[in-house]
mmCIF file of C-alpha atoms in Angstrom:
data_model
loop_
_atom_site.group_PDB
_atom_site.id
_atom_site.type_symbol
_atom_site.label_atom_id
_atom_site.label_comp_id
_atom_site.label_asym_id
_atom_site.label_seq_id
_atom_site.Cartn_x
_atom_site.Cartn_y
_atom_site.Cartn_z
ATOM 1 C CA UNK A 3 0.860 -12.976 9.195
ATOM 2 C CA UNK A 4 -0.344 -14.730 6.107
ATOM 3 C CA UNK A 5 -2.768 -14.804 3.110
ATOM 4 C CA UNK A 6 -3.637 -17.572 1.426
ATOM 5 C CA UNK A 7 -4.455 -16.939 -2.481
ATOM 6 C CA UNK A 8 -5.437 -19.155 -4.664
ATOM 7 C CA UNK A 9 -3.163 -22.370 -4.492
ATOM 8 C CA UNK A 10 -0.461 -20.956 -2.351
ATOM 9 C CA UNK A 11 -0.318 -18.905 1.019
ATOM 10 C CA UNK A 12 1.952 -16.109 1.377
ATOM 11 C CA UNK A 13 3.484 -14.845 4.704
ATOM 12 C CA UNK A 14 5.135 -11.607 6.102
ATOM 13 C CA UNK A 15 7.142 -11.669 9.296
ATOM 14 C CA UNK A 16 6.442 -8.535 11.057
ATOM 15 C CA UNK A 17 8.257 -7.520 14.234
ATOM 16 C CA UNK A 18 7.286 -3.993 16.336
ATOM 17 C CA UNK A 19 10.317 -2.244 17.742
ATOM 18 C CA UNK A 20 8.870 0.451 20.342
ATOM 19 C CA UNK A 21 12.130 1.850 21.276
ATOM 20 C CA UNK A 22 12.351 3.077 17.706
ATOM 21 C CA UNK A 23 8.972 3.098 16.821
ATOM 22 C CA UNK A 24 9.426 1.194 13.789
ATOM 23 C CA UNK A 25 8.088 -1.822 12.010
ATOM 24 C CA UNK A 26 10.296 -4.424 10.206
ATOM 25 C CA UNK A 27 9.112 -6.917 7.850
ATOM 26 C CA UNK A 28 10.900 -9.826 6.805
ATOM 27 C CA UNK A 29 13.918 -9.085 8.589
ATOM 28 C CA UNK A 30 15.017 -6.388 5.865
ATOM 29 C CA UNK A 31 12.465 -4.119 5.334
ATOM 30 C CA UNK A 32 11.641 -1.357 8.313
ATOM 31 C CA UNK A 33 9.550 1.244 8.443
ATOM 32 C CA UNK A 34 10.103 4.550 10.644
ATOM 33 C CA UNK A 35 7.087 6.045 12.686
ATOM 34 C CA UNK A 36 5.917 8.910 14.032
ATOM 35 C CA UNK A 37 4.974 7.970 18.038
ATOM 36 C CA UNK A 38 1.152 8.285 17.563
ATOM 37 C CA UNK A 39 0.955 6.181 14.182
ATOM 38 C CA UNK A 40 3.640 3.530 16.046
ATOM 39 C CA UNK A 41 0.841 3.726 19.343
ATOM 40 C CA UNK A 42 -2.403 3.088 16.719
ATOM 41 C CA UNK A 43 -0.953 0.401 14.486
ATOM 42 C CA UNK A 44 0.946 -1.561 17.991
ATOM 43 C CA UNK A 45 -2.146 -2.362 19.521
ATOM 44 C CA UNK A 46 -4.260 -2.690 15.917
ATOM 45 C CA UNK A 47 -2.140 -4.628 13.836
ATOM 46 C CA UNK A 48 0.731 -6.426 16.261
ATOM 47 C CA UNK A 49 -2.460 -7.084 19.581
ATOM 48 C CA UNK A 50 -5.592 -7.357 17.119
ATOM 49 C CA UNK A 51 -4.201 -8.499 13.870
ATOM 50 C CA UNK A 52 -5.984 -5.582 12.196
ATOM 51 C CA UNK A 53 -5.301 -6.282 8.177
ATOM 52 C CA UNK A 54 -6.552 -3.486 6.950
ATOM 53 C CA UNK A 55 -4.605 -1.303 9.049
ATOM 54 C CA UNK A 56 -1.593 -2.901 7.751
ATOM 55 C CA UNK A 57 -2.474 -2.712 4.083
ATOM 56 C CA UNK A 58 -3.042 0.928 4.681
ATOM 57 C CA UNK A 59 0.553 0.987 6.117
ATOM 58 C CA UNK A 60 2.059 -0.994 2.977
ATOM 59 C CA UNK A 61 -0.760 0.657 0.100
ATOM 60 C CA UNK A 62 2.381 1.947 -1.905
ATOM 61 C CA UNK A 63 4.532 -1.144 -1.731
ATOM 62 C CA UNK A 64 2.011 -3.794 -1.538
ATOM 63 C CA UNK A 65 3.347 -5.506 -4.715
ATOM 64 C CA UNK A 66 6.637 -5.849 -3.272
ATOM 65 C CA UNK A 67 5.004 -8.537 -0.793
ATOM 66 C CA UNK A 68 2.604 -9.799 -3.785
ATOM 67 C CA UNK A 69 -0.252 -8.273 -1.685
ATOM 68 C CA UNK A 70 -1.823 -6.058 -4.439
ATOM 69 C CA UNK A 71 -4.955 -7.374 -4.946
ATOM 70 C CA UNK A 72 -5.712 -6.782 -0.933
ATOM 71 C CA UNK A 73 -5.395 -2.932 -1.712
ATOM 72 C CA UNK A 74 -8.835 -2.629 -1.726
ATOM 73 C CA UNK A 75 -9.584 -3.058 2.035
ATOM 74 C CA UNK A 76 -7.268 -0.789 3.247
ATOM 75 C CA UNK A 77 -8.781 1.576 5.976
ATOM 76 C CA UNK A 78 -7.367 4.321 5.169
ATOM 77 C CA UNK A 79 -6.735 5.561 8.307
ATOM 78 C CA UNK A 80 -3.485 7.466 7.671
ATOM 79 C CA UNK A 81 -5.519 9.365 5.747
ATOM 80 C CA UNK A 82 -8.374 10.001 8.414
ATOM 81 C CA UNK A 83 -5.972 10.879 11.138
ATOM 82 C CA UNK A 84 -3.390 13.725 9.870
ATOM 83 C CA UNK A 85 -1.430 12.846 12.918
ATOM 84 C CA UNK A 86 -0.614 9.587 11.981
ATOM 85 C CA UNK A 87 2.817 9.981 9.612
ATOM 86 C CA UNK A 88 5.735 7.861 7.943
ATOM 87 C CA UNK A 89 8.789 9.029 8.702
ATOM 88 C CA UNK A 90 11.328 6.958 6.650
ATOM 89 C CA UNK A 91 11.651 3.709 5.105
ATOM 90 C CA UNK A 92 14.220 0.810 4.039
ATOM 91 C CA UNK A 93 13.646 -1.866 1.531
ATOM 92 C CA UNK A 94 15.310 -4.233 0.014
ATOM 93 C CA UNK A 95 14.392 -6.143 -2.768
ATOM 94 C CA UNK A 96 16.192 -8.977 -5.560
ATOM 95 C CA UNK A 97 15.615 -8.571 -9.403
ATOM 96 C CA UNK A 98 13.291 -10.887 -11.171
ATOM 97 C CA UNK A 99 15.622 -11.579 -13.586
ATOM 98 C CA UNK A 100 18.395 -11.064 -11.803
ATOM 99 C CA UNK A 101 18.290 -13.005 -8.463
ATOM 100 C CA UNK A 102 22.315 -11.801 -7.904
ATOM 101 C CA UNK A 103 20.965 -8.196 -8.148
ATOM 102 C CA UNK A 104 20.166 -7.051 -4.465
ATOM 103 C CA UNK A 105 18.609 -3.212 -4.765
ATOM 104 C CA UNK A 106 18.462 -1.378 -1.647
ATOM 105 C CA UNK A 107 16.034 1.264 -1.448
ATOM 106 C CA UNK A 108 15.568 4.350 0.564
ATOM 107 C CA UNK A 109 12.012 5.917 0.717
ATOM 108 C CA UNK A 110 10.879 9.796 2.070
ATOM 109 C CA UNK A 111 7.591 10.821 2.711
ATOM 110 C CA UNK A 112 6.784 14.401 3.208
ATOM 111 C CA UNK A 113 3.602 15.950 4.333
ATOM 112 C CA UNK A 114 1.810 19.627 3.704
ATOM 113 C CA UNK A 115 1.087 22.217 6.659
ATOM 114 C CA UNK A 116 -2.423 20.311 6.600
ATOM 115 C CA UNK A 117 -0.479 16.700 7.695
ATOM 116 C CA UNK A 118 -1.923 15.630 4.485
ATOM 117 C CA UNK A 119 0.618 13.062 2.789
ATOM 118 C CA UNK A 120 2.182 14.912 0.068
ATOM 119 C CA UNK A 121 4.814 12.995 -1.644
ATOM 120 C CA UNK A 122 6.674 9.923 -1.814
ATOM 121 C CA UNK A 123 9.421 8.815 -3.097
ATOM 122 C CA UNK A 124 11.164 5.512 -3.565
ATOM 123 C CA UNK A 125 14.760 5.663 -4.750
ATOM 124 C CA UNK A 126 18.175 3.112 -4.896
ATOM 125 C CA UNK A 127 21.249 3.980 -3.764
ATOM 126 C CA UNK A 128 22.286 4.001 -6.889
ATOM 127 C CA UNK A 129 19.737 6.606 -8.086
ATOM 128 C CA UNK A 130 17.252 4.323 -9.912
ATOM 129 C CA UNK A 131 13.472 5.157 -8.690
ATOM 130 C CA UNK A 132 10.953 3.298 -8.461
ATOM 131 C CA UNK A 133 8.238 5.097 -7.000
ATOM 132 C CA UNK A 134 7.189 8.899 -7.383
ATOM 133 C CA UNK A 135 3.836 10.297 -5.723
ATOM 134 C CA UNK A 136 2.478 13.677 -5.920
ATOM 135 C CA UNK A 137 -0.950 14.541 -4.288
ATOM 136 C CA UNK A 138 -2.740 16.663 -6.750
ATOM 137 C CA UNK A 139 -6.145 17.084 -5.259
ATOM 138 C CA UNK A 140 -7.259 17.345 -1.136
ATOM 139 C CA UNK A 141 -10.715 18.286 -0.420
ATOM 140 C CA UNK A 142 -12.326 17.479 2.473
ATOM 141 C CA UNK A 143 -12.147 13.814 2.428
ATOM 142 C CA UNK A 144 -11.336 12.989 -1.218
ATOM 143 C CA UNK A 145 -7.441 12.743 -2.488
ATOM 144 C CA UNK A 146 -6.162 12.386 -5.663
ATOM 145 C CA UNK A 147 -2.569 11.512 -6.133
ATOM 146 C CA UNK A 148 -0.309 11.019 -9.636
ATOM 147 C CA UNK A 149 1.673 8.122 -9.492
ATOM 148 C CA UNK A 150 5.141 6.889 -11.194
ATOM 149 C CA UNK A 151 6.275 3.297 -10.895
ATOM 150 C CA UNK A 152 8.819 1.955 -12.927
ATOM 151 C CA UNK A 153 9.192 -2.041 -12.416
ATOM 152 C CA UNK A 154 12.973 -2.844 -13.644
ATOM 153 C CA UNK A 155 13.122 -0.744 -16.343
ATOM 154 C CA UNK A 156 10.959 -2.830 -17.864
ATOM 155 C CA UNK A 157 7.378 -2.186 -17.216
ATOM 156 C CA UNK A 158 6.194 1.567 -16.347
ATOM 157 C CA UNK A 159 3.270 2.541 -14.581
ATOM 158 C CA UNK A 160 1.947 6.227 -14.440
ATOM 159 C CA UNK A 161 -1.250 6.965 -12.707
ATOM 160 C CA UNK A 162 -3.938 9.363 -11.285
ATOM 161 C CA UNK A 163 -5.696 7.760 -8.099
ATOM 162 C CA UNK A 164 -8.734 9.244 -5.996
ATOM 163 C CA UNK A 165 -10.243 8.251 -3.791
ATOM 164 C CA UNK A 166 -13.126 9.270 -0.672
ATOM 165 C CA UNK A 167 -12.077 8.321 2.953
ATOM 166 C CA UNK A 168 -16.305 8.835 4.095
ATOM 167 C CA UNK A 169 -18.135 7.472 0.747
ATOM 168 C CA UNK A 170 -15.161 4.493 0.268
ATOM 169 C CA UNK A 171 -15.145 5.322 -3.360
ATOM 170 C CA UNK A 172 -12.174 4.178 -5.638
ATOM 171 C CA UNK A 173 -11.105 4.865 -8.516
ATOM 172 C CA UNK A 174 -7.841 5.313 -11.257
ATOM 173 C CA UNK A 175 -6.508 5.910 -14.405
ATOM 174 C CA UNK A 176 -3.500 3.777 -15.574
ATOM 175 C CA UNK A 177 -1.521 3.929 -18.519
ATOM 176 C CA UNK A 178 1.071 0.931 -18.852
ATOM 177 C CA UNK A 179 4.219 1.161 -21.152
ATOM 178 C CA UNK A 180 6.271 -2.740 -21.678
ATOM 179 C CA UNK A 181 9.087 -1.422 -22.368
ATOM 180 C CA UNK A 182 10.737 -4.251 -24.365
ATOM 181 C CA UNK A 183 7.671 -4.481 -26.777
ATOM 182 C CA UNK A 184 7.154 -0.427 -27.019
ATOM 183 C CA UNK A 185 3.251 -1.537 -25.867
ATOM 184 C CA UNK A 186 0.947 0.631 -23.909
ATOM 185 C CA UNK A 187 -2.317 0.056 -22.377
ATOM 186 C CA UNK A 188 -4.692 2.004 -20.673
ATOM 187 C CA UNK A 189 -7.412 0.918 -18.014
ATOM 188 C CA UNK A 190 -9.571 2.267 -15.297
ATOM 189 C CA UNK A 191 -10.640 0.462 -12.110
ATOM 190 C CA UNK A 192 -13.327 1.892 -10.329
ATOM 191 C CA UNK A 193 -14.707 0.942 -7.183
ATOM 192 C CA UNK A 194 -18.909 0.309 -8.059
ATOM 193 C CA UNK A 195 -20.057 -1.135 -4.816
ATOM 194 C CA UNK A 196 -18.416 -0.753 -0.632
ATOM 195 C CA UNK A 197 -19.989 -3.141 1.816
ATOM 196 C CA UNK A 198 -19.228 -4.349 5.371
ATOM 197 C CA UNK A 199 -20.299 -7.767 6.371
ATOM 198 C CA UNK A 200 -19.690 -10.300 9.207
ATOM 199 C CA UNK A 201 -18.709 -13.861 8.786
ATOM 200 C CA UNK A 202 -17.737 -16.475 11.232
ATOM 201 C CA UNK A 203 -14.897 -17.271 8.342
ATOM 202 C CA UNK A 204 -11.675 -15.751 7.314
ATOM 203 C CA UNK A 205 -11.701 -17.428 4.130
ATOM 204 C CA UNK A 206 -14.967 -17.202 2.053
ATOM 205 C CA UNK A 207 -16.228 -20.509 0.252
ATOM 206 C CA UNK A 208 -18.238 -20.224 -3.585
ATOM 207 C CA UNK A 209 -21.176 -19.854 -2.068
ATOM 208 C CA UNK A 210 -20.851 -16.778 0.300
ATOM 209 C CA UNK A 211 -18.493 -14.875 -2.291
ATOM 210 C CA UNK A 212 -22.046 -15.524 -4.576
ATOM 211 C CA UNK A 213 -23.768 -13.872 -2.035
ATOM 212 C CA UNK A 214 -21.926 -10.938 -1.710
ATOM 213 C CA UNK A 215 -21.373 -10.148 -5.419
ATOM 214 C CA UNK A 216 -25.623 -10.667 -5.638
ATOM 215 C CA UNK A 217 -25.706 -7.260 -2.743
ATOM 216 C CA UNK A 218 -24.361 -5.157 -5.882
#
């Protein structure tokens, strides 16, 4: 698959192993299944090229695959379906600054008596973490989860996200510490307006992006 932003186009290679019920991507990175979730996202994402189904499967890594700014159209339907669960993942990934540095990355998910996603965790082999995410809140269909990210030592992330599966609403906290320059900043980004439209085009030209942002 791949998504074109701005001047460049970025691609994933994605390859569906049913024996195991996992997903790889890019050769290096797999993801572990749970035969329901496998079932849903085979014939959404790997038959129907559903995106949003696989940014909702990648939401916690997406800037790994420098697929952040998609977040917003996930579908959220691992959280709509508390059958659908991660078992296990694998990543790999090279240093910024260090292109030598190969970190290899294990990652658990657990889930409450509810099959609510509960925590995740993203952590080296050699004990360095990346990742850490609690849910705090789960009512009815809102979540709120407190999140940890910690980008090479060097920039650190902490979080609180919620967020309505029915009323698509969005929105989180973030305080962000460069570490190098002892700096922190603080921002919110809130979801104001949720709309569904159809278009003959993948790829929106001036004038139909003007169109949608005059809907708000």
């Amino acid at each position: 698959m791949s998504f074109k932003r701005n001047s460049y186009v970025n691609k994933i290679r994605l390859n569906f192993n049913t024996q195991e019920k996992s997903i790889s991507i890019n050769d290096n990175d797999i993801f572990y299944l749970n035969g329901v979730y496998y079932k849903y996202l085979y014939k959404s994402v790997n038959q129907n090229l559903n995106i949003k189904d696989l940014i909702d499967l990648l939401e916690d890594f997406l800037e790994d695959y420098n697929l952040e700014d998609l977040k917003f159209i996930s579908s959220n339907e691992k959280y709509k379906h508390r059958d659908f669960k991660l078992i296990k993942a694998y990543m790999e990934s090279y240093r910024s600054q260090a292109t030598d540095c190969l970190d290899k990355w294990n990652i658990k998910f657990s889930y409450n008596k509810k099959g609510i996603l509960n925590y995740v965790l993203k952590k080296s082999a050699e004990d360095d973490q990346s990742l850490e995410k609690k849910l705090i809140i789960s009512k009815d269909k809102t979540f709120k989860y407190r999140i940890s990210r910690n980008n090479e030592s060097r920039l650190i992330l902490n979080s609180e996200e919620s967020f309505n599966t029915s009323k698509n609403s969005y929105n989180s906290k973030i305080s962000a510490l460069q570490v190098g320059l002892g700096k922190e900043t603080k921002y919110e980004i809130k979801r104001i307006v949720y709309k569904v439209l159809n278009s003959k085009k993948i790829f929106l030209d001036q004038k139909e992006i003007s169109e949608i942002i005059a809907l708000k």
